[in-house]
Structure formats: structure tokens, C-alpha cells
Amino acid sequence: MRRPARQTGCVGTRGRLRVYLGAAPGVGKTYAMLGEGHRRAQRGTDVVVGYVETHGRRHTAELVDGLEVVARRSLDHRGTALTEMDVDAVLARRPRVALVDELAHTNAPGSRHGKRWQDIEELLAAGIDVITTVNIQHLESVNDVVEKITGVPERDTVPDAVVRAADQIELEDMTAEALQRRLAHGNVYAPEQVDAALSHYFRAGNLNALRELALLWTADRVDDALQQYREQHDITGTWEARERVVVALTGGPEGETLVRRAARVAARSSGGDLLAVHVARSDGLSGASQGALAAQRLLVESLGGTYHQVLGDDVPEALLAFARAENATQLVLGDSRRPAVARLVSPGTASRTVRASGDIDVHIVTHAHTGKGLSLPHGRGSLSTRRRVRGFVLAVLLPPLLAVSLTPFRGQVNLVSDVLLFLLATVVVSLVGGLAPALIAAVAGSALLNYFFTPPLHTLSIGETNNALALLVFVLVAALVSSTVDVAARRTRQAARAAAESRTLANLAGSVLGGPDALTEMLQRVRETFALTSVTLLERGDDGWTPVASAGSAVSRPSEADTEVPAGDRLVLALRGRLLEAEDQRLVGAFAAQAAVVLDHLRLTRAAAEAAPLAEANKVRTALLAAVGHDFRTPLAAAKAAVTTLLSRDIDLSGTDRHELLQAADTSLDRLAALVDNLLDMSRLQVGAMSVDLQPTAVDEVVARALDDLGPDGRRIVIDTGDDVPLVQADPGLLERVLANLGANALRYSPAATPPHLTCSRLGDRVEVRVIDRGPGIPPGDWDRVFLPFQRLGDTDNTTGVGLGLALSRGLTEAMGGSLEPEETPGGGLTMVVSLPATTEVAPAAPGRRERDEATR
């Protein structure tokens, strides 16, 4: 059959990434990936297998047949041949699609990249589409949660951003019962591993929890895609894909009632979201109690919701803008605390919100404080448009009404009283509407005083100088009072605006101080605060602009933004959604500067994390070189001398002498082998590459093997492992190494008359193994030093290795989830306590164990 024409990616065009996500091993990710490869190949697409791991699964291996497989690259690591994906071979082959299994895999030492996802990034950059697989436990954001669920640490992780950036994420879902059946049928692991897997990692509770994590993570990714689509297509209406309930908080005493009611509304729908929002008005006089808001924020977060704060002069408009930006379906408001009289003057926030809500359902919740607020409305420090309109209306109406009211009393009220009353009216207009309406009221009042109350009446001429002076003073006083009121209102507004900005800055700083997603969280808060559709931090490089982080759909250059705010020499904050006023841009400038600091901090932290393993490895190498020359010389010299003597033709050796020399060489070489094994194990612990196979383990069986490893000297140790000790969760081989090391150490320092003891007992949910000696002991101040690699207290014995015994023992114990701590032996000596987690099973009595215990007592 003729091969289809090869379809290769174009240079400069980034490839597309498709990820199959699973909750646990065995759900069928690799099977689905290979099936997709076959479907594309049948459609004529050029598909190759860059790397696939079948794990011995027959059905998966059968799917590899029929697909072109790029040969793997072989790497030699300490005498062991390891294979990895050959990135160069895949790039040279240039297929249209590459199938690459296990996205989070850590590459072998010597590979070009440390992680496989970095290999995949290189393939994508070359224009090759990649289909890959990953399990939920490998995602960095949920790695610690998975460890708490399963008890198994996962060191191979991938940043969430890598998976979120995929063009397509497909969840391979399977019920816990179906996966357990697949496991029992031998379709996941070898038959001898099935029982252990079903009783530990693959318990139904674990699988259900992992499945829920995978479903929730995928749902969030789908929600991100929905938001991005709405932004790209300028869709502002609410799509009720799932319930999102926004509750408006004022900081008043009714806040807790509203939060709990909104939480119940959100809980009625599976997967409903709860968002609490407080609108900080620019006049700063909203009556919000910061203490009450802090308590209500804690309540919201305890109920699984999130707290947000936005700036807005018009509270209903700000609330609805936030709700629409978050695609909210329902909005919960508290009934007004203002009395009925105040509601006649102004409809209030709730009524205005209901009228403008559109397709968002608004719930007005009554509470114990409804209608029990102050009888007078709160004064405002700024002059809004509504106030100025009212001022102009009063300036037009109040002077004529006052003139009509005073005309019947011209004989009883003199001109001075008339001037004072008109001045009072002007001050009232000034308090309501500011300078411009007050000046109009002053001019109108002056003209009315002149026409109706200053002789000669009904003319605009003034007969007496005093009257003219009085009217002039009236105009000046009215102008000065109006100007003072207007300046005071402006200063109040500026001070309140500064207070609102400081509260917003404090709120943002408190929410993004730490964590790996601090920068993204900060941009998200900026987007919410200013009701924007997206906020992107761009960095200028030699090849143009690059998005560093974003909230909402990212832009690729500043020219695509509605507003751009510099954040440094090479950084710009690009804002989309609306043009910001000058005051808002000034506040965003502070956020931009803080974003630049956070970015520098994250990069320094990442660099320090990358440098730490190198520094630790260098420390280990330095100590190793210092120790090897000191501790390897004696056994090497002994072995060399024995072999040289055996090879010498000038010495006539008897059979006994020859046997002793061979035995000396054998002993020296065994000591060298043990030193090398310890060094290799310590190196694996240092780099986190130690393989640990945790399983239910009987301590007495491991103790028996460990004492056998010690040879004839092991019979000196008196053991008492008890009859009701449960199984422990441990690696039998590693535990044997630990107990053998501790036993050898105890034998070395125990007097001949008082042999060491080994006991085992249960303490709560732990099992403790004690290795007790009656030797000279160690001062408590030096306990930590004995566990340092390449250290031996006193350093007087040059035949006992490089000082790794206790350091290695502690490292192996901690790798199994246990601990190794020293204690003082009552009466003198040292006790080493190995503590391991117990299982619910009781160890069966081993054949001959009691007889062995009796024989060693």
C-alpha cells in the first residue's frame, strides 16, 4: 500500500497540543492516544510514535502495531542503560503529529531537557502537533492534595500552565468500580501486584477522590475556555452554563445573613459558585465597617466562596458590571436599612439594581435591620451630577419663592433681614449644588432684592449708597461661601478617593503576598476591581512582546489594549475592556509596579530553587572526595597487599597462609563494595531517585533477615518483637538495610557483657522498633551531628566506612514515611527508635519466631 503524502508542520507555525487527562493509572489515556493516532493515520495524516509506555498491557501494546515508531535514544547512567524519547530524531523526521506518552515524566540524566514536557515544547515550537497523556496527580497545583489522599508522594510533576495552554484537553473518565475490575482482570498491573494495588492506592475512596479532582480541574478549564470565547465574541449577556451567585456586601450587620442565604442558593445547583463583592465608593462614605467586612470575608471563604472588592461611584452599575464579567446568574442583595421616608426621596441601590439587572436574577433578602437605619441620608463629600442638577433647580426656584413669600411683609421686615434671608437661601443652594448654582442664586437674589425690596421699588436703580453696599456685600459673601463649600467638597472627595484606593491596594496586597500564582492572582484582582475584560503583563524582548501572565484572554502587544500602563523598562500592563480615567490609571500604575516586583520575586525564587540542587550536589561531591581518600585507602591497601603477596614468586606460602591472604582480600573487597553501595544509596536519596515499594510488612521477619546479614555477631542481639504488633507500611528491603545498620552500630559500641537489645511495640497508629545499646552513649547536643553524611564522632576508627550508616538509615526511614530518632538509654548508652506507620492488620506469628526469641534471651 502506498504511503500517504507526508504533512509536515510549517516552520514558524506552532503545533497544537492535545492532552488526555486521567484520574489514575489504568483509565485508558495511552489507549485513547494510540486510538486517535490510528484514526488520524487512516485519514492520511503523517503520525509517528515519539514515545509510548505500554507498562506490559497487552491491549495497549497491540495498538502500537501499525504505527511508525521513532527509535528511542539510549543513555548510560552509572552502568545502567536508560531509554528516552529521541527529540532530535523526531525533529528530523518532522511528522505532522507525534504521540508522546507521560507528559510529566522526568528525563534521565544527560538528556537535553530535565522534563518531557520541555521536550514536547520543543516539538510544538517546531510546528509538530503533539498528543500526550497525564494523570491528575502529576499537576503541580493538586500534587499535595493527592499525596494527602493516597499517602504516596509524586515527584514527577508538570506546571498547570503547561496543561492549561493545551489546545484540547480530553478527560478519560472511569468509575472507581470499573477501574478496580480492570485492575483485577490484570489489564493494569501484573497479577502479583494486583492485591497490593487494590488494598492501597486503588481503594474505592482514593479513586473517587481522584476522579472528583480530575472532574473539577477539567470543569475549571472548560469555564476558562467559555470566558475566553465570550470575550473574543464580545458577548456580555449571561450564559447559564452553571449557577454563579454573587452576594453584595456593604459591611453592615446584615452581611452574614446575606452570605448564608447566597450559599444556600449556590448549593442548590451542583458545582455552583459563590462570589462575594464589596463596592468601595470613591467618596469613601459608604458606611462600610472594615471589621465586619473582614469577618464576612472569612465566612465566605469558609463556605467555599471567594471575596472580591471593586471601585465604583455608582454602586448598582459596579455590581452589575462585576456580575456580568463573572457570568453570574443570580445576585443577592439585602433590603435597604433606610427608613420609608428616605426611600421616598431616592429609590435606593436595590431598586435601581433590579431595574438594570436584565437577565440576571436579583434576590432582595429581608433581614432584622430592614428600615432601621438613620432617618437622614449620609452626607456626601463629592458633588455628583445629580447634586449639581438639584442645585441648579434650587437656584432657579428658591430666590423667586423667597421673594414672593417676603413681599407681603415689606412693612414689617427691613432690608437687612431680607438680605440675610436671601443669603441663607444662597448658602443652602451652595451646600446642595456647589459654586455655580450658588452664584446663580446670588445674582438672582441680588436682582430680586433690588427690584422688590430696595427703594425705589420695582426698578433696578438704587437710591441709597448703603443699600448698594449691602447688595454688593451680599453678592461677595454668597460667592465666598459657595467657593468655600465647593473647595471643601472637592478636598473631601480627593481624600475619600485616596482612602478608597489605599483600602483597595491593601486588599490586593493581602491576597497576593504568596504562592506560585501570585502574579496571576494580582492581575485577576485588577481585572475585577476596574471591571475589565482582560489584564495582561507584557515583557519586551529582542524578538518583540511576550505575555508573561494574564487574567482573561491575553493580548500579544500593547497596541491591542485599550489602556497601557508602564510597569518598568521592559514591562507594560495591557488593559482591555474600557478606557480608564486618569485617577484610575494612577492607581493601576501602583499595581503595575507591584506586579513587576512580584515577577522579579518569582523569577528569583525559581532560580534559587534550580540552584539549590546544584549547591547540594556540589556539597555532597566535596564531602565525598574528602571522605573517599580517607576511608577507601585502608581496604584498598589491604586487598592490594594480599594480592601482591599471593602473586609473589619469592615467597613460599603454605596453604594456610594462602587461605588467610585470600580471606583478607575478600574481606577488604566486601568492605569496599559495602561502601560503594552506601554511597550510591545516599546519592539516590540526595536527588530523590530512591525507589520505594511500600507494602504491609511484618517487622519480625525483617528483623530476622537483618540479623542474618550481620553474621555470627548478629546472634548477640537480644530481640523481643512482641505478639500483637501490626504490620507496618514499609519497603522490606530498605527496612532490612536500616535495621542491619543500626544493629551493626549497636554491636560496635556495646560492651561484651551487655549485648544490644531490639524491641518492637505499638504506639497509637505507629510501630516503634528500638535498638538499644549500653555503650558510652552520645551527648544530646551531638545527636543531630551523627546523622550528617560523612561524619563520625571522634573519627578514631578508620575501618568503619565513610560515616554514612546513620545518615543513610535516617534517609531510608524517612523515604518510607517513618522517622529515626535517638534517645538516651536509662543507665547509660544510646537507643535508636525507628517509627513507622502501622496498618490495620496484625502480623501473624512467624513459624519458629517464639523459639528464636527464647533462644536469644
Short mmCIF file of C-alpha atoms in Angstrom, two decimals, residues 607-814:
data_model
loop_
_atom_site.label_atom_id
_atom_site.label_comp_id
_atom_site.label_asym_id
_atom_site.label_seq_id
_atom_site.Cartn_x
_atom_site.Cartn_y
_atom_site.Cartn_z
CA ALA A 607 16.37 30.50 40.08
CA ALA A 608 17.13 29.76 43.74
CA ALA A 609 15.13 26.53 43.55
CA GLU A 610 17.06 25.48 40.45
CA ALA A 611 20.39 26.37 42.08
CA ALA A 612 19.66 24.58 45.37
CA PRO A 613 20.03 21.02 43.99
CA LEU A 614 23.27 22.04 42.27
CA ALA A 615 24.64 23.50 45.50
CA GLU A 616 23.58 20.43 47.47
CA ALA A 617 25.11 18.12 44.87
CA ASN A 618 28.33 20.10 44.96
CA LYS A 619 28.36 19.86 48.76
CA VAL A 620 27.91 16.10 48.55
CA ARG A 621 30.69 15.78 45.95
CA THR A 622 33.08 17.83 48.07
CA ALA A 623 32.39 15.78 51.17
CA LEU A 624 32.61 12.59 49.16
CA LEU A 625 36.04 13.44 47.75
CA ALA A 626 37.28 14.30 51.23
CA ALA A 627 35.93 11.03 52.64
CA VAL A 628 36.88 8.65 49.85
CA GLY A 629 40.59 9.33 50.07
CA HIS A 630 40.48 8.76 53.82
CA ASP A 631 38.28 5.69 54.10
CA PHE A 632 38.91 3.79 50.89
CA ARG A 633 42.70 3.69 51.37
CA THR A 634 42.79 1.06 54.14
CA PRO A 635 40.72 -1.70 52.48
CA LEU A 636 42.34 -0.98 49.11
CA ALA A 637 45.78 -1.21 50.65
CA ALA A 638 44.90 -4.45 52.46
CA ALA A 639 43.49 -6.06 49.33
CA LYS A 640 46.45 -4.86 47.25
CA ALA A 641 48.98 -6.24 49.77
CA ALA A 642 47.23 -9.62 49.94
CA VAL A 643 47.05 -9.98 46.15
CA THR A 644 50.67 -8.84 45.70
CA THR A 645 51.85 -11.38 48.25
CA LEU A 646 49.89 -14.14 46.54
CA LEU A 647 51.44 -13.23 43.17
CA SER A 648 54.98 -13.03 44.51
CA ARG A 649 57.29 -15.84 43.38
CA ASP A 650 59.86 -15.08 46.06
CA ILE A 651 57.67 -16.10 48.98
CA ASP A 652 56.87 -19.72 49.69
CA LEU A 653 53.35 -19.71 51.14
CA SER A 654 51.68 -22.58 52.92
CA GLY A 655 48.08 -23.49 52.23
CA THR A 656 47.01 -21.83 55.49
CA ASP A 657 48.87 -18.60 54.67
CA ARG A 658 47.38 -18.53 51.18
CA HIS A 659 43.86 -19.03 52.61
CA GLU A 660 44.35 -16.22 55.14
CA LEU A 661 45.55 -13.82 52.45
CA LEU A 662 42.61 -14.66 50.21
CA GLN A 663 40.24 -14.19 53.13
CA ALA A 664 41.83 -10.79 53.94
CA ALA A 665 41.45 -9.69 50.32
CA ASP A 666 37.87 -10.92 50.24
CA THR A 667 37.02 -9.06 53.47
CA SER A 668 38.60 -5.84 52.19
CA LEU A 669 36.76 -6.06 48.87
CA ASP A 670 33.45 -6.75 50.69
CA ARG A 671 34.07 -3.62 52.75
CA LEU A 672 34.70 -1.63 49.57
CA ALA A 673 31.52 -2.98 48.00
CA ALA A 674 29.51 -2.01 51.07
CA LEU A 675 30.99 1.50 50.99
CA VAL A 676 30.13 1.89 47.32
CA ASP A 677 26.56 0.66 47.92
CA ASN A 678 26.11 3.17 50.73
CA LEU A 679 27.49 5.99 48.60
CA LEU A 680 25.15 5.13 45.71
CA ASP A 681 22.15 4.93 48.03
CA MET A 682 23.00 8.28 49.62
CA SER A 683 23.32 9.84 46.16
CA ARG A 684 19.88 8.49 45.21
CA LEU A 685 18.40 9.94 48.39
CA GLN A 686 20.03 13.30 47.70
CA VAL A 687 18.43 13.58 44.25
CA GLY A 688 15.11 11.95 45.21
CA ALA A 689 15.63 8.96 42.91
CA MET A 690 15.40 6.23 45.56
CA SER A 691 12.81 3.65 44.54
CA VAL A 692 10.48 2.83 47.44
CA ASP A 693 7.98 -0.06 47.29
CA LEU A 694 5.67 0.43 50.28
CA GLN A 695 3.66 -2.60 51.35
CA PRO A 696 2.34 -4.23 54.53
CA THR A 697 5.42 -5.71 56.19
CA ALA A 698 5.92 -7.97 59.21
CA VAL A 699 8.66 -6.46 61.37
CA ASP A 700 9.80 -9.75 62.93
CA GLU A 701 10.54 -11.25 59.51
CA VAL A 702 12.63 -8.24 58.52
CA VAL A 703 14.45 -8.35 61.89
CA ALA A 704 15.39 -11.99 61.29
CA ARG A 705 16.88 -11.20 57.87
CA ALA A 706 18.70 -8.13 59.19
CA LEU A 707 20.36 -10.13 61.98
CA ASP A 708 21.37 -12.82 59.48
CA ASP A 709 23.09 -10.09 57.44
CA LEU A 710 25.28 -9.32 60.47
CA GLY A 711 26.71 -12.85 60.50
CA PRO A 712 27.68 -14.58 63.74
CA ASP A 713 27.76 -11.27 65.63
CA GLY A 714 24.03 -10.85 64.99
CA ARG A 715 23.28 -13.69 67.39
CA ARG A 716 24.46 -11.49 70.29
CA ILE A 717 21.46 -9.14 69.86
CA VAL A 718 18.57 -9.97 72.19
CA ILE A 719 15.24 -9.48 70.39
CA ASP A 720 11.67 -9.09 71.61
CA THR A 721 9.22 -8.26 68.82
CA GLY A 722 6.01 -9.00 70.78
CA ASP A 723 2.97 -10.99 69.70
CA ASP A 724 0.37 -8.31 68.84
CA VAL A 725 2.44 -5.96 66.72
CA PRO A 726 0.58 -5.00 63.49
CA LEU A 727 2.10 -4.92 60.06
CA VAL A 728 3.89 -1.71 59.12
CA GLN A 729 3.74 0.23 55.87
CA ALA A 730 7.35 -0.10 54.67
CA ASP A 731 9.71 -1.33 51.98
CA PRO A 732 11.02 -4.68 53.33
CA GLY A 733 14.39 -4.35 51.62
CA LEU A 734 15.04 -0.80 52.82
CA LEU A 735 13.85 -1.61 56.35
CA GLU A 736 16.26 -4.55 56.42
CA ARG A 737 19.12 -2.21 55.49
CA VAL A 738 18.12 0.23 58.23
CA LEU A 739 17.92 -2.41 60.98
CA ALA A 740 21.17 -4.04 59.87
CA ASN A 741 22.97 -0.67 60.01
CA LEU A 742 21.55 0.11 63.44
CA GLY A 743 22.36 -3.39 64.71
CA ALA A 744 25.96 -3.18 63.48
CA ASN A 745 26.35 0.23 65.12
CA ALA A 746 24.96 -1.10 68.43
CA LEU A 747 27.26 -4.15 68.34
CA ARG A 748 30.26 -1.92 67.70
CA TYR A 749 29.75 0.15 70.84
CA SER A 750 28.13 -2.33 73.27
CA PRO A 751 30.35 -3.99 75.90
CA ALA A 752 30.74 -7.76 75.54
CA ALA A 753 28.99 -8.35 78.87
CA THR A 754 25.86 -6.34 77.93
CA PRO A 755 24.72 -7.18 74.38
CA PRO A 756 22.31 -4.89 72.49
CA HIS A 757 18.54 -5.33 72.66
CA LEU A 758 15.99 -4.96 69.86
CA THR A 759 12.34 -4.46 70.85
CA CYS A 760 9.17 -3.76 68.89
CA SER A 761 5.91 -2.26 70.20
CA ARG A 762 2.82 -0.37 69.04
CA LEU A 763 2.25 3.28 69.97
CA GLY A 764 -1.06 4.68 68.64
CA ASP A 765 -1.07 4.38 64.85
CA ARG A 766 2.71 3.80 64.74
CA VAL A 767 5.02 0.88 65.36
CA GLU A 768 8.33 1.64 67.09
CA VAL A 769 11.44 -0.53 66.75
CA ARG A 770 14.10 0.24 69.38
CA VAL A 771 17.75 -0.78 69.01
CA ILE A 772 19.27 -0.38 72.49
CA ASP A 773 22.95 -0.45 73.42
CA ARG A 774 24.78 0.05 76.74
CA GLY A 775 27.80 1.71 75.24
CA PRO A 776 29.30 5.13 76.08
CA GLY A 777 26.32 6.94 74.55
CA ILE A 778 26.27 10.34 72.83
CA PRO A 779 25.61 13.74 74.47
CA PRO A 780 22.17 15.08 73.43
CA GLY A 781 23.84 18.13 71.92
CA ASP A 782 25.59 15.90 69.36
CA TRP A 783 22.54 13.85 68.33
CA ASP A 784 21.94 15.81 65.15
CA ARG A 785 25.59 15.55 64.11
CA VAL A 786 25.61 11.76 63.97
CA PHE A 787 23.08 11.87 61.12
CA LEU A 788 25.20 14.12 58.90
CA PRO A 789 26.74 12.32 55.90
CA PHE A 790 30.50 11.71 56.04
CA GLN A 791 30.67 12.37 59.79
CA ARG A 792 31.79 10.08 62.64
CA LEU A 793 32.04 11.42 66.16
CA GLY A 794 35.64 11.24 67.30
CA ASP A 795 36.81 9.96 63.88
CA THR A 796 39.10 7.45 65.56
CA ASP A 797 38.10 4.31 63.67
CA ASN A 798 39.27 4.32 60.07
CA THR A 799 37.80 0.90 59.24
CA THR A 800 34.09 1.65 59.56
CA GLY A 801 33.33 3.41 56.30
CA VAL A 802 32.71 6.97 55.25
CA GLY A 803 30.29 7.79 58.06
CA LEU A 804 27.13 7.06 56.09
CA GLY A 805 25.50 4.40 58.26
CA LEU A 806 23.23 6.56 60.40
CA ALA A 807 22.74 9.23 57.72
CA LEU A 808 21.66 6.57 55.24
CA SER A 809 19.45 4.85 57.82
CA ARG A 810 17.57 8.07 58.56
CA GLY A 811 17.22 8.86 54.86
CA LEU A 812 15.84 5.41 54.06
CA THR A 813 13.43 5.57 57.01
CA GLU A 814 12.08 8.96 56.00
#
